[in-house]
Coordinates of C-alpha atoms and ligand atoms in Angstrom, one line a residue:
X1 CA 30.5 -18.3 -21.3
X2 CA 28.3 -20.9 -18.6
X3 CA 28.2 -17.8 -16.5
X4 CA 27.1 -15.5 -18.1
X5 CA 24.4 -18.1 -19.0
X6 CA 23.3 -19.3 -15.9
X7 CA 23.1 -15.5 -15.3
X8 CA 21.0 -15.1 -18.2
X9 CA 19.1 -18.6 -16.9
X10 CA 18.4 -16.5 -12.7
X11 CA 17.2 -13.8 -14.5
X12 CA 14.8 -14.8 -17.3
X13 CA 13.6 -17.0 -14.2
X14 CA 13.2 -14.2 -11.6
X15 CA 11.7 -11.8 -14.3
X16 CA 9.3 -15.0 -15.0
X17 CA 8.5 -15.2 -11.0
X18 CA 7.4 -12.0 -10.5
X19 CA 5.1 -11.6 -13.8
X20 CA 3.4 -14.2 -12.3
X21 CA 4.4 -13.6 -8.4
X22 CA -0.1 -11.8 -8.3
X23 CA -1.4 -14.6 -8.2
X24 CA 0.7 -17.7 -7.2
X25 CA 1.2 -18.9 -3.4
X26 CA 4.0 -17.9 -3.1
X27 CA 5.4 -14.2 -4.3
X28 CA 8.9 -13.3 -5.6
X29 CA 10.1 -10.0 -4.0
X30 CA 10.7 -6.8 -5.6
X31 CA 15.0 -7.4 -5.7
X32 CA 14.7 -11.0 -5.3
X33 CA 17.2 -12.8 -7.8
X34 CA 16.3 -16.4 -6.6
X35 CA 13.3 -18.3 -6.1
X36 CA 14.2 -18.6 -2.5
X37 CA 14.1 -15.3 -1.7
X38 CA 9.8 -16.1 -2.8
X39 CA 7.5 -15.2 0.9
X40 CA 4.3 -16.0 1.7
X41 CA 1.8 -13.9 2.9
X42 CA -1.4 -14.8 4.1
X43 CA -3.7 -15.3 1.2
X44 CA -2.3 -16.0 -1.6
X45 CA -2.1 -11.9 -4.0
X46 CA -3.2 -10.1 -1.2
X47 CA -1.0 -7.7 2.2
X48 CA -3.2 -8.1 4.8
X49 CA -1.9 -4.3 6.7
X50 CA -3.8 -4.5 10.5
X51 CA -4.0 -0.5 11.3
X52 CA -6.0 1.6 13.4
X53 CA -7.3 3.6 11.8
X54 CA -8.1 6.5 13.9
X55 CA -4.4 8.5 13.5
X56 CA -4.4 10.8 11.7
X57 CA -3.5 11.9 8.7
X58 CA -1.4 8.2 9.5
X59 CA -5.3 6.3 9.2
X60 CA -8.0 7.3 9.0
X61 CA -12.2 7.5 7.5
X62 CA -12.9 9.0 5.0
X63 CA -16.4 8.0 4.6
X64 CA -15.6 4.2 4.8
X65 CA -12.2 4.3 3.1
X66 CA -9.8 4.1 5.8
X67 CA -7.0 7.1 4.1
X68 CA -3.9 8.4 4.7
X69 CA -0.1 8.1 4.9
X70 CA 0.4 4.0 5.9
X71 CA -2.5 3.3 3.7
X72 CA -0.3 5.4 0.9
X73 CA 2.8 3.2 2.0
X74 CA 1.2 -0.1 1.9
X75 CA -0.7 -0.5 -1.4
X76 CA 3.5 1.1 -2.8
X77 CA 4.3 -1.2 -1.8
X78 CA 1.6 -3.6 -2.9
X79 CA 2.4 -2.2 -6.3
X80 CA 5.6 -2.5 -6.5
X81 CA 5.1 -6.2 -4.9
X82 CA 2.6 -7.9 -6.9
X83 CA -0.2 -7.7 -4.2
X84 CA -3.2 -6.1 -3.7
X85 CA -3.8 -4.5 0.0
X86 CA -6.6 -5.0 2.5
X87 CA -7.1 -3.1 5.4
X88 CA -8.1 -4.3 8.6
X89 CA -9.1 -2.1 11.5
X90 CA -8.5 -3.0 14.8
X91 CA -7.0 -1.6 19.2
X92 CA -3.7 -0.1 18.7
X93 CA -3.0 -2.5 20.8
X94 CA -4.3 -5.7 19.0
X95 CA -1.4 -5.4 15.9
X96 CA 1.3 -6.6 17.7
X97 CA -0.8 -9.8 18.7
X98 CA -2.2 -9.8 15.0
X99 CA 1.3 -9.7 13.3
X100 CA 3.2 -11.8 14.9
X101 CA -0.3 -14.6 15.8
X102 CA -0.3 -14.9 11.3
X103 CA -3.5 -13.0 11.2
X104 CA -2.2 -10.6 9.5
X105 CA 0.8 -10.1 7.2
X106 CA 2.1 -6.1 8.6
X107 CA 1.4 -3.5 10.5
X108 CA 1.7 0.0 9.6
X109 CA 0.5 2.5 12.9
X110 CA 1.9 5.2 12.8
X111 CA 4.0 2.7 15.0
X112 CA 6.8 2.7 16.9
X113 CA 10.4 1.3 16.7
X114 CA 11.1 0.7 20.4
X115 CA 13.5 -2.4 21.9
X116 CA 10.6 -4.1 24.3
X117 CA 8.9 -4.7 19.8
X118 CA 11.7 -5.9 18.4
X119 CA 11.2 -8.4 20.6
X120 CA 8.1 -10.4 19.4
X121 CA 8.0 -8.7 15.6
X122 CA 10.8 -6.9 13.0
X123 CA 10.4 -3.8 11.6
X124 CA 11.3 -2.6 8.4
X125 CA 13.4 0.0 8.0
X126 CA 12.1 3.7 9.3
X127 CA 9.9 5.3 6.8
X128 CA 8.6 9.0 8.8
X129 CA 10.3 10.6 11.8
X130 CA 7.4 10.8 15.1
X131 CA 7.6 12.8 17.9
X132 CA 5.8 12.4 21.4
X133 CA 4.5 15.8 22.0
X134 CA 2.1 17.5 24.7
X135 CA -0.4 19.0 24.4
X136 CA -2.5 21.0 26.9
X137 CA -5.3 23.5 27.8
X138 CA -5.0 26.8 26.1
X139 CA -5.0 28.5 29.7
X140 CA -3.1 25.7 31.1
X141 CA -0.5 26.1 33.7
X142 CA 1.9 23.8 32.5
X143 CA 4.6 25.5 30.3
X144 CA 6.8 23.1 30.5
X145 CA 7.0 18.7 30.1
X146 CA 9.2 19.5 34.1
X147 CA 5.9 21.4 34.9
X148 CA 4.7 17.3 34.3
X149 CA 6.2 16.3 37.5
X150 CA 3.6 19.1 39.5
X151 CA 0.7 16.0 40.7
X152 CA -1.0 16.8 36.5
X153 CA -3.0 14.1 35.3
X154 CA -1.9 13.0 32.0
X155 CA -4.1 11.1 29.1
X156 CA -2.8 8.9 26.7
X157 CA -3.5 6.6 24.5
X158 CA -3.0 2.6 25.3
X159 CA -0.7 1.1 24.6
X160 CA 1.3 3.4 22.9
X161 CA 4.8 5.7 22.8
X162 CA 3.5 8.3 24.3
X163 CA 1.9 6.0 27.4
X164 CA 4.9 4.2 28.3
X165 CA 7.2 6.9 28.9
X166 CA 4.7 8.4 30.4
X167 CA 4.3 5.8 32.3
X168 CA 7.3 5.4 33.4
X169 CA 8.4 9.0 33.7
X170 CA 5.4 10.1 35.8
X171 CA 4.0 6.9 36.8
X172 CA 1.3 5.0 36.4
X173 CA -0.8 7.8 39.6
X174 CA -0.8 10.2 37.3
X175 CA -1.8 8.3 33.8
X176 CA -5.7 7.3 32.1
X177 CA -5.6 5.2 29.4
X178 CA -8.1 5.5 26.5
X179 CA -8.4 3.5 23.9
X180 CA -8.4 5.8 20.7
X181 CA -6.0 9.2 21.2
X182 CA -9.8 10.8 20.2
X183 CA -10.7 9.9 23.6
X184 CA -7.9 11.2 25.8
X185 CA -8.3 14.9 24.0
X186 CA -11.5 14.6 24.1
X187 CA -11.0 14.0 29.0
X188 CA -8.3 17.4 27.6
X189 CA -11.2 19.4 26.2
X190 CA -13.2 18.8 29.7
X191 CA -10.8 18.5 32.5
X192 CA -10.8 15.0 32.9
X193 CA -7.1 15.5 32.6
X194 CA -3.8 18.2 32.1
X195 CA -2.1 16.6 29.0
X196 CA -2.2 14.8 26.6
X197 CA 1.4 12.5 25.3
X198 CA 0.5 11.7 21.5
X199 CA 3.1 11.4 18.2
X200 CA 2.9 15.2 17.2
X201 CA 0.5 15.2 13.4
X202 CA -2.3 13.9 15.4
X203 CA -1.9 16.2 17.8
X204 CA -1.6 19.2 15.2
X205 CA -4.7 17.9 14.0
X206 CA -6.7 17.2 17.1
X207 CA -5.8 21.0 17.9
X208 CA -7.3 21.9 15.2
X209 CA -10.5 19.5 15.5
X210 CA -10.2 21.2 18.9
X211 CA -11.2 24.6 20.8
X212 CA -8.9 26.2 22.9
X213 CA -6.1 23.5 22.9
X214 CA -2.6 24.2 22.2
X215 CA 1.6 22.4 21.7
X216 CA 4.0 22.9 24.1
X217 CA 7.1 23.8 21.7
X218 CA 9.5 21.1 23.4
X219 CA 9.1 17.2 22.5
X220 CA 8.9 14.9 24.7
X221 CA 10.1 12.5 22.8
X222 CA 11.5 11.9 19.2
X223 CA 11.3 8.7 17.4
X224 CA 11.3 6.5 14.2
X225 CA 8.2 5.0 12.8
X226 CA 8.2 1.6 10.2
X227 CA 5.7 -0.9 9.7
X228 CA 6.4 -4.3 11.5
X229 CA 6.6 -8.1 10.5
X230 CA 6.1 -11.3 11.7
X231 CA 9.5 -12.8 12.3
X232 CA 8.2 -16.3 11.0
X233 CA 8.4 -14.0 7.5
X234 CA 12.1 -12.5 7.4
X235 CA 11.3 -12.9 3.4
X236 CA 8.6 -10.6 3.6
X237 CA 10.6 -8.9 5.1
X238 CA 13.3 -8.5 2.8
X239 CA 10.6 -8.3 0.0
X240 CA 9.3 -4.8 1.8
X241 CA 12.3 -2.6 2.4
X242 CA 14.1 -4.2 -0.8
X243 CA 9.9 -2.2 -2.4
X244 CA 11.0 -0.3 0.2
X245 CA 14.3 1.1 -0.8
X246 CA 12.6 1.8 -4.6
X247 CA 10.3 4.4 -3.0
X248 CA 12.8 6.1 -0.7
X249 CA 15.1 6.5 -3.5
X250 CA 12.3 7.9 -6.2
X251 CA 10.6 10.3 -4.1
X252 CA 7.6 8.3 -3.3
X253 CA 7.1 8.1 -0.1
X254 CA 8.3 11.4 0.3
X255 CA 5.5 12.8 -2.4
X256 CA 3.3 10.4 0.2
X257 CA 4.4 12.7 3.8
X258 CA 4.2 16.0 2.0
X259 CA 0.7 15.8 1.0
X260 CA -0.2 14.9 4.4
X261 CA 2.4 16.9 6.2
X262 CA 3.1 20.5 5.6
X263 CA 6.2 22.2 6.7
X264 CA 5.0 24.9 9.1
Ligands
LIG301 N1 3.6 6.2 17.7 C1 3.1 5.5 18.7 C2 3.5 4.7 19.5 O1 3.9 3.8 18.2 C3 0.9 6.3 18.2 C4 1.0 4.7 17.3 C5 -0.2 4.8 17.2 O2 -1.2 5.1 18.1 N2 -1.2 4.8 16.3 O3 3.1 4.0 19.7

């Protein structure tokens, strides 16, 4: 009986922690059964997310608002955890440093989980699959990945996995880095590079927005997207994974992905 009562007390405590989470400096995680699972965020009651908002359909500007898959997922995570979401736009290359140094709470940027990044930050469970695709001009003689070895110039977005893999496979002399994916695509349309390696969903958007480009049918690499969180904030990682699981189980994540990605 005593056990039952103390269990009830713990439950009551965790319910009350959840209820006041939004205003406290420490917020009880979605699944957190006890006070010790409470996590901290940079600003009490807020979840500050870093992204690079030039990566449609994951993140892009609609007027002055940053919208897209990651913006909606973080909003749903914030709602679950009782946190108000604030999105900060920065270079893709700065996101991990911002997370690691505790300037922001979380990074969502269609970011691929890699062994190297795992040395510096933690990643949540994956919420989407990514593909590195190759964009070429419609009249290109590049028909497959192998043709990229023939003294071609490849445009990439700085520090992305497309950049890392292309540099590994074809060497720095054959890779030009641009700070935005759109700039790499512009370089392709004007003949400065022969191909662009970039994530498939933005690739589809860029090909639609620019005449005379196509995506090669063979994918260059397949990957997992996840949110990055500081290694110093294990409690936030747990809370995010708990919320992510609920949002996956109830179909919210799939609904958000389907809204932006057509099943072709
Ligand atoms: N998925 C790629 C990476 O993580 C590109 C992400 C992006 O450009 N936003 O490196």
